[in-house]
Coordinates of C-alpha atoms in Angstrom, one line a residue:
M187 CA 209.9 61.5 130.6
T188 CA 206.8 60.2 128.8
A189 CA 204.3 62.6 127.3
V190 CA 200.7 61.5 127.1
R191 CA 197.9 63.1 125.1
R192 CA 194.4 62.1 124.1
E193 CA 192.5 63.0 120.9
A194 CA 189.3 62.0 119.1
F195 CA 189.7 59.1 116.6
G196 CA 186.1 58.7 115.4
R197 CA 182.6 57.4 116.2
M198 CA 181.5 53.8 116.2
P199 CA 178.9 53.0 113.6
P200 CA 175.3 53.3 114.9
E201 CA 174.8 49.5 114.5
E202 CA 177.8 49.1 116.9
G203 CA 176.1 51.4 119.4
G204 CA 177.8 54.6 118.3
G205 CA 180.2 55.9 121.0
E206 CA 183.4 58.0 120.7
V207 CA 186.6 56.2 120.1
E208 CA 189.7 58.1 121.5
K209 CA 193.3 57.7 120.7
F210 CA 196.0 58.0 123.4
V211 CA 199.5 58.9 122.3
L212 CA 202.4 57.9 124.6
Q213 CA 205.7 59.4 123.6
S214 CA 209.3 59.0 125.0
D215 CA 212.5 60.0 123.4
S216 CA 212.8 56.7 121.6
V217 CA 209.3 55.3 121.2
K218 CA 205.9 56.7 120.2
V219 CA 202.8 54.5 120.6
E220 CA 199.2 55.2 119.7
I221 CA 196.5 53.2 121.5
L222 CA 192.7 53.2 120.9
S223 CA 189.9 52.9 123.4
L224 CA 188.3 50.4 120.9
G225 CA 189.8 47.0 121.9
C226 CA 192.8 48.7 123.6
I227 CA 194.3 48.5 120.1
I228 CA 197.9 49.5 119.5
A229 CA 197.3 51.4 116.3
A230 CA 200.9 52.6 115.8
L231 CA 204.2 52.1 117.4
E232 CA 207.2 54.1 116.1
T233 CA 210.7 53.2 117.1
K234 CA 214.2 54.3 116.0
D235 CA 216.6 52.5 113.8
R236 CA 220.4 52.7 114.3
D237 CA 220.5 56.0 112.4
G238 CA 217.8 57.5 114.7
K239 CA 215.1 57.3 112.0
F240 CA 211.6 56.5 113.3
S241 CA 209.3 54.0 111.6
D242 CA 206.0 52.5 112.5
V243 CA 206.6 48.8 113.2
V244 CA 203.0 47.5 113.7
L245 CA 200.3 46.7 111.1
G246 CA 197.0 48.4 111.3
F247 CA 194.8 51.1 109.7
D248 CA 194.8 54.8 109.3
N249 CA 191.2 55.3 110.3
L250 CA 188.5 53.8 112.6
E251 CA 186.7 52.3 109.6
G252 CA 189.5 49.8 109.1
Y253 CA 189.2 48.6 112.7
T254 CA 185.4 48.3 112.7
R255 CA 185.5 45.9 109.7
K256 CA 186.7 42.3 109.8
H257 CA 190.4 42.2 110.4
P258 CA 192.8 39.7 112.0
F259 CA 192.9 41.3 115.5
F260 CA 195.5 43.9 114.5
G261 CA 197.0 45.4 117.7
A262 CA 194.0 44.4 119.9
V263 CA 193.6 43.0 123.3
V264 CA 191.8 39.7 122.9
G265 CA 189.7 37.8 125.5
R266 CA 188.2 36.6 127.7
V267 CA 190.4 33.7 126.5
A268 CA 193.1 34.3 123.9
N269 CA 193.7 31.6 121.3
R270 CA 191.6 28.6 120.7
I271 CA 189.1 26.6 122.8
G272 CA 188.4 23.2 121.3
K273 CA 184.8 22.9 120.0
G274 CA 184.1 26.1 121.9
R275 CA 183.2 24.0 124.9
F276 CA 184.3 23.6 128.5
T277 CA 183.0 22.5 131.9
V278 CA 183.4 24.3 135.2
D279 CA 182.1 22.7 138.4
G280 CA 180.0 20.2 136.5
K281 CA 178.3 22.8 134.2
E282 CA 179.0 22.8 130.5
Y283 CA 179.4 26.1 128.7
Q284 CA 179.2 26.5 124.9
L285 CA 180.9 29.4 123.1
F286 CA 180.4 30.8 119.7
L287 CA 182.4 28.9 117.0
N288 CA 184.4 31.5 115.0
N289 CA 187.4 29.5 113.9
G290 CA 186.2 26.3 112.1
P291 CA 185.0 23.9 114.9
N292 CA 186.6 26.1 117.6
S293 CA 186.2 29.4 119.5
L294 CA 189.0 31.9 118.9
H295 CA 190.1 35.0 120.9
G296 CA 186.9 35.5 122.9
G297 CA 184.2 34.6 120.3
A298 CA 181.9 36.6 118.0
K299 CA 182.4 39.9 119.8
G300 CA 185.4 39.6 122.1
F301 CA 187.3 42.3 123.9
D302 CA 188.9 43.5 120.7
K303 CA 185.5 44.8 119.3
V304 CA 184.2 46.8 122.3
L305 CA 184.8 50.3 123.7
W306 CA 186.7 50.5 127.0
S307 CA 186.7 53.3 129.5
P308 CA 190.0 55.2 129.6
Q309 CA 191.9 56.9 132.4
V310 CA 195.0 58.9 131.6
L311 CA 198.0 58.2 133.8
P312 CA 201.2 60.3 134.1
D313 CA 203.1 57.8 131.9
G314 CA 200.3 55.9 130.1
V315 CA 196.7 55.0 130.0
R316 CA 194.5 52.5 131.8
F317 CA 191.4 51.0 130.3
F318 CA 188.5 49.4 132.2
R319 CA 185.4 47.3 131.2
L320 CA 182.9 45.0 132.9
S321 CA 182.3 41.9 130.8
P322 CA 178.8 40.8 132.0
D323 CA 177.9 37.3 133.1
S324 CA 177.3 35.0 130.1
E325 CA 178.9 37.5 127.6
E326 CA 179.9 35.3 124.7
G327 CA 178.9 32.3 126.8
Y328 CA 181.4 32.8 129.6
P329 CA 180.4 32.6 133.3
G330 CA 180.6 35.5 135.8
D331 CA 180.8 39.3 135.8
L332 CA 184.4 40.0 134.9
K333 CA 186.0 43.3 135.7
V334 CA 189.1 43.9 133.5
W335 CA 191.8 46.5 133.6
V336 CA 194.4 46.9 130.9
T337 CA 197.2 49.4 131.5
Y338 CA 199.8 50.6 129.1
T339 CA 202.8 52.5 130.4
L340 CA 205.8 53.8 128.5
S341 CA 209.3 54.4 130.0
G342 CA 212.1 55.1 127.5
G343 CA 212.2 52.2 125.1
K344 CA 210.0 49.9 127.3
L345 CA 206.3 49.5 126.8
A346 CA 204.6 47.7 129.7
I347 CA 201.1 46.0 129.3
N348 CA 199.5 45.0 132.5
Y349 CA 196.3 42.9 132.7
Q350 CA 194.2 42.6 135.8
A351 CA 190.8 41.0 136.3
Q352 CA 188.3 40.0 139.0
T353 CA 185.3 37.7 138.6
S354 CA 182.0 36.9 140.4
K355 CA 182.0 33.3 139.2
K356 CA 184.8 30.8 138.4
T357 CA 185.7 31.5 134.8
P358 CA 188.6 30.9 132.3
I359 CA 190.7 33.9 131.5
S360 CA 193.8 34.5 129.4
L361 CA 194.5 37.9 128.0
T362 CA 197.1 39.0 125.4
N363 CA 197.8 41.8 122.9
H364 CA 197.7 40.7 119.2
A365 CA 200.1 43.3 117.7
Y366 CA 201.6 42.3 114.3
F367 CA 205.3 43.5 114.1
N368 CA 207.6 44.2 111.2
L369 CA 210.7 45.8 112.5
A370 CA 211.6 47.0 108.9
G371 CA 208.5 49.2 109.2
Q372 CA 204.9 48.3 108.5
G373 CA 204.2 47.9 104.8
S374 CA 207.5 46.0 104.3
Q375 CA 206.7 42.8 102.3
D376 CA 207.9 40.1 104.6
V377 CA 209.8 39.3 107.9
Y378 CA 212.2 36.8 106.3
D379 CA 215.2 38.9 107.2
H380 CA 214.2 39.1 110.9
E381 CA 216.2 37.0 113.4
V382 CA 214.0 35.4 116.1
S383 CA 214.8 33.5 119.3
I384 CA 212.4 32.1 121.9
E385 CA 213.5 30.9 125.3
A386 CA 211.5 27.7 125.4
D387 CA 212.5 24.0 125.8
S388 CA 209.1 22.7 124.7
Y389 CA 206.1 23.5 122.5
L390 CA 202.6 22.2 122.0
P391 CA 202.0 20.1 118.9
V392 CA 198.5 20.8 117.4
D393 CA 195.9 18.9 115.4
D394 CA 194.7 20.0 112.0
T395 CA 192.3 22.6 113.6
K396 CA 195.2 24.1 115.6
I397 CA 194.1 22.7 118.9
P398 CA 196.9 21.3 121.1
T399 CA 196.9 17.5 121.2
G400 CA 197.8 17.5 124.9
E401 CA 201.4 16.5 124.3
V402 CA 204.2 18.8 125.6
A403 CA 207.0 18.1 123.1
A404 CA 210.7 19.0 123.4
V405 CA 212.0 21.5 120.9
Q406 CA 215.4 19.8 120.8
G407 CA 216.3 18.7 117.3
T408 CA 213.2 20.1 115.7
E409 CA 212.2 23.1 113.7
F410 CA 210.7 24.5 117.0
D411 CA 214.1 24.9 118.6
L412 CA 214.5 28.7 118.5
R413 CA 216.6 28.9 121.6
Q414 CA 219.4 30.3 119.4
P415 CA 218.5 33.1 116.9
V416 CA 217.4 31.9 113.5
E417 CA 216.9 34.0 110.3
L418 CA 213.2 33.4 109.7
G419 CA 213.1 33.1 105.9
K420 CA 216.0 30.6 105.8
H421 CA 214.6 28.7 108.8
L422 CA 211.1 28.3 107.1
Q423 CA 212.9 27.2 103.9
K424 CA 215.2 24.7 105.6
F425 CA 212.3 22.9 107.3
H426 CA 209.8 23.4 104.5
L427 CA 207.4 25.3 106.8
D428 CA 204.4 27.3 105.9
G429 CA 205.0 29.4 109.0
F430 CA 204.5 29.2 112.8
D431 CA 201.2 29.3 114.7
H432 CA 202.3 27.5 117.9
N433 CA 202.4 27.9 121.6
F434 CA 205.9 27.8 123.1
C435 CA 206.0 26.7 126.8
L436 CA 207.8 29.1 129.0
Q437 CA 209.4 28.4 132.4
Q438 CA 206.6 28.0 135.0
V439 CA 207.7 30.8 137.3
Q440 CA 205.7 33.9 138.4
S441 CA 208.6 36.3 138.0
P442 CA 209.2 38.4 134.8
R443 CA 211.8 36.9 132.4
L444 CA 213.1 37.5 128.9
V445 CA 211.2 35.0 126.7
A446 CA 211.8 36.2 123.1
R447 CA 213.9 38.5 121.0
V448 CA 213.6 39.8 117.5
C449 CA 216.3 41.6 115.6
H450 CA 216.2 43.2 112.2
P451 CA 219.9 43.5 111.1
P452 CA 219.4 45.9 108.2
T453 CA 217.9 48.6 110.5
G454 CA 219.4 47.5 113.8
R455 CA 216.0 47.5 115.4
T456 CA 215.5 45.0 118.2
M457 CA 212.5 44.0 120.3
E458 CA 212.7 41.9 123.5
V459 CA 209.6 40.3 125.1
H460 CA 209.6 39.9 128.9
T461 CA 206.5 38.4 130.6
T462 CA 205.0 36.7 133.7
Q463 CA 202.8 34.5 131.5
P464 CA 203.3 30.7 131.0
G465 CA 203.2 30.7 127.2
I466 CA 203.9 32.6 124.1
Q467 CA 202.1 32.0 120.7
F468 CA 204.5 32.6 117.8
Y469 CA 202.5 33.4 114.7
T470 CA 204.1 34.5 111.4
G471 CA 201.0 36.0 109.7
N472 CA 200.3 32.9 107.6
N473 CA 196.7 34.0 107.0
L474 CA 197.5 37.5 105.7
D475 CA 196.8 37.4 102.0
G476 CA 197.3 41.0 100.7
S477 CA 193.5 41.7 100.6
L478 CA 193.5 44.2 103.4
K479 CA 194.6 47.8 102.7
G480 CA 196.5 49.1 105.8
K481 CA 198.2 52.3 106.8
G482 CA 199.6 54.4 104.0
A483 CA 197.6 52.2 101.5
N484 CA 200.0 49.3 102.1
T485 CA 198.8 45.8 101.6
Y486 CA 199.8 43.1 104.0
P487 CA 200.8 39.8 102.2
K488 CA 201.5 36.5 103.9
H489 CA 204.4 36.6 106.3
S490 CA 204.5 40.4 106.3
A491 CA 204.5 40.5 110.1
L492 CA 205.0 38.3 113.2
C493 CA 203.1 38.1 116.5
L494 CA 204.5 37.1 119.9
E495 CA 201.4 36.7 122.0
T496 CA 202.2 36.1 125.7
Q497 CA 199.3 34.1 127.2
N498 CA 198.2 30.9 128.9
W499 CA 198.4 27.8 126.8
P500 CA 195.6 27.3 124.2
D501 CA 192.7 25.1 125.2
A502 CA 194.0 25.0 128.8
V503 CA 190.5 24.9 130.1
N504 CA 190.1 21.4 128.6
K505 CA 193.6 20.2 129.5
P506 CA 194.0 19.7 133.3
H507 CA 197.8 19.2 133.0
F508 CA 198.2 22.6 131.3
P509 CA 198.7 25.7 133.5
N510 CA 195.6 26.7 135.4
V511 CA 193.4 29.1 133.4
L512 CA 190.5 29.4 135.9
L513 CA 190.0 32.6 137.9
Q514 CA 188.1 32.2 141.2
P515 CA 186.0 34.8 142.9
G516 CA 188.1 36.7 145.5
E517 CA 191.3 36.1 143.4
E518 CA 193.0 38.5 141.1
Y519 CA 194.3 37.7 137.6
N520 CA 197.4 39.9 137.2
H521 CA 200.0 39.5 134.4
T522 CA 202.4 41.9 132.8
T523 CA 204.3 41.8 129.5
W524 CA 207.1 44.2 128.6
L525 CA 208.1 45.1 125.0
V526 CA 211.6 46.6 125.0
F527 CA 212.8 48.4 121.9
N528 CA 216.4 49.1 121.2
T529 CA 219.0 49.1 118.4
A530 CA 221.9 46.7 117.8

C-alpha cells in the first residue's frame, strides 16, 4: 500500500506572485518520495540499502528558498521542451518562433520561466498526486494553449511519472524530470563508484554549444558504448572524459522498455529506468561546482550526481529526421517513465 499525505512547504515570494507551495509525501514500504507543487519537483527520494537503511538519493534543498533561487533544475519537470533548441528558433507551418536564449546561443529546458519555476494545481490520488497547468499561447514564445498533466504514482519500489498534454495549436513538446541521483545518498562527494548501463546502440554527437550535429552515431567501439555496465569513475578516466551530457537514442517503439540501470555496489542500491520515450539524456553533473548549499548543508561538487532524463531528442524541432516532437490539436502527448528501486 502507498500512503499519501500533503503538507504546506512555504509561500512563493511576492515578486513571484506569492501562492502556497505544497509538498506531497508518497510512501511505500521501500520508497518515500516528496514532491512539490512548484515545478512538480522531486525534493526527496528515500530508498533502502541492502541492510534496510533508508537514505535520500536525490539532490535538492531543505526549504523553498533554495528552489526559488537559481539552481540547475534539481528534481523539476522541465518544458515545454526539455534540453536545447539551437539558437532558440524553430519554424512551424511557415511561421518562425523565437525563444528566450538562456544557455549561450540556445534555449534550454523551456526558457526563462519554464515549467520548473511555476506553481501547478495538485490533485491527490489514492497512490500518488496529479498536477495540472495551462501554459498559455505564446508563453516563453511557444505557440498554442497547452494543457499539461504530470502524474506521480508509487507502488512498492516503482515510481511512475506520466506526462500528458493537449494543445490548441501545433507546438513542440518534450517533457522530462530532471532529478539528480546519487545512490550512495545525496551529499556524497561523487558518483565514480556507480555502475551505469544504457540500452542504446547510437547517440547524438554535439557541437561546442551542445546542439546535436544531426549525425546519429553508433556507440560501438566508443566511450558512448554503455550497453554493458561500466564503473563511472574508471570509464571517465580511461577515455579522458570531462563527463557525459549526451542524448542516447533508444529503440523507436511505443511500448515501455528497460533503457538504463544504475547500481551502487557499496550500498547495493539499484535504479532501473523504463520509458516510452525515444531518448535519454545522460548527464553527470559536470556543471555542479560546490557553490550551492543543499540538504543538510551539503555542497554539491562536480560529478556528485547523475541524471537520466527520458525525453525526445534535443533540437528535434529543427531536425526533420529526428523523432517527431510536434503535437497537433486533437492529438494527445502521453509518455510514462518508471524508476524502479531495489537492492542487489
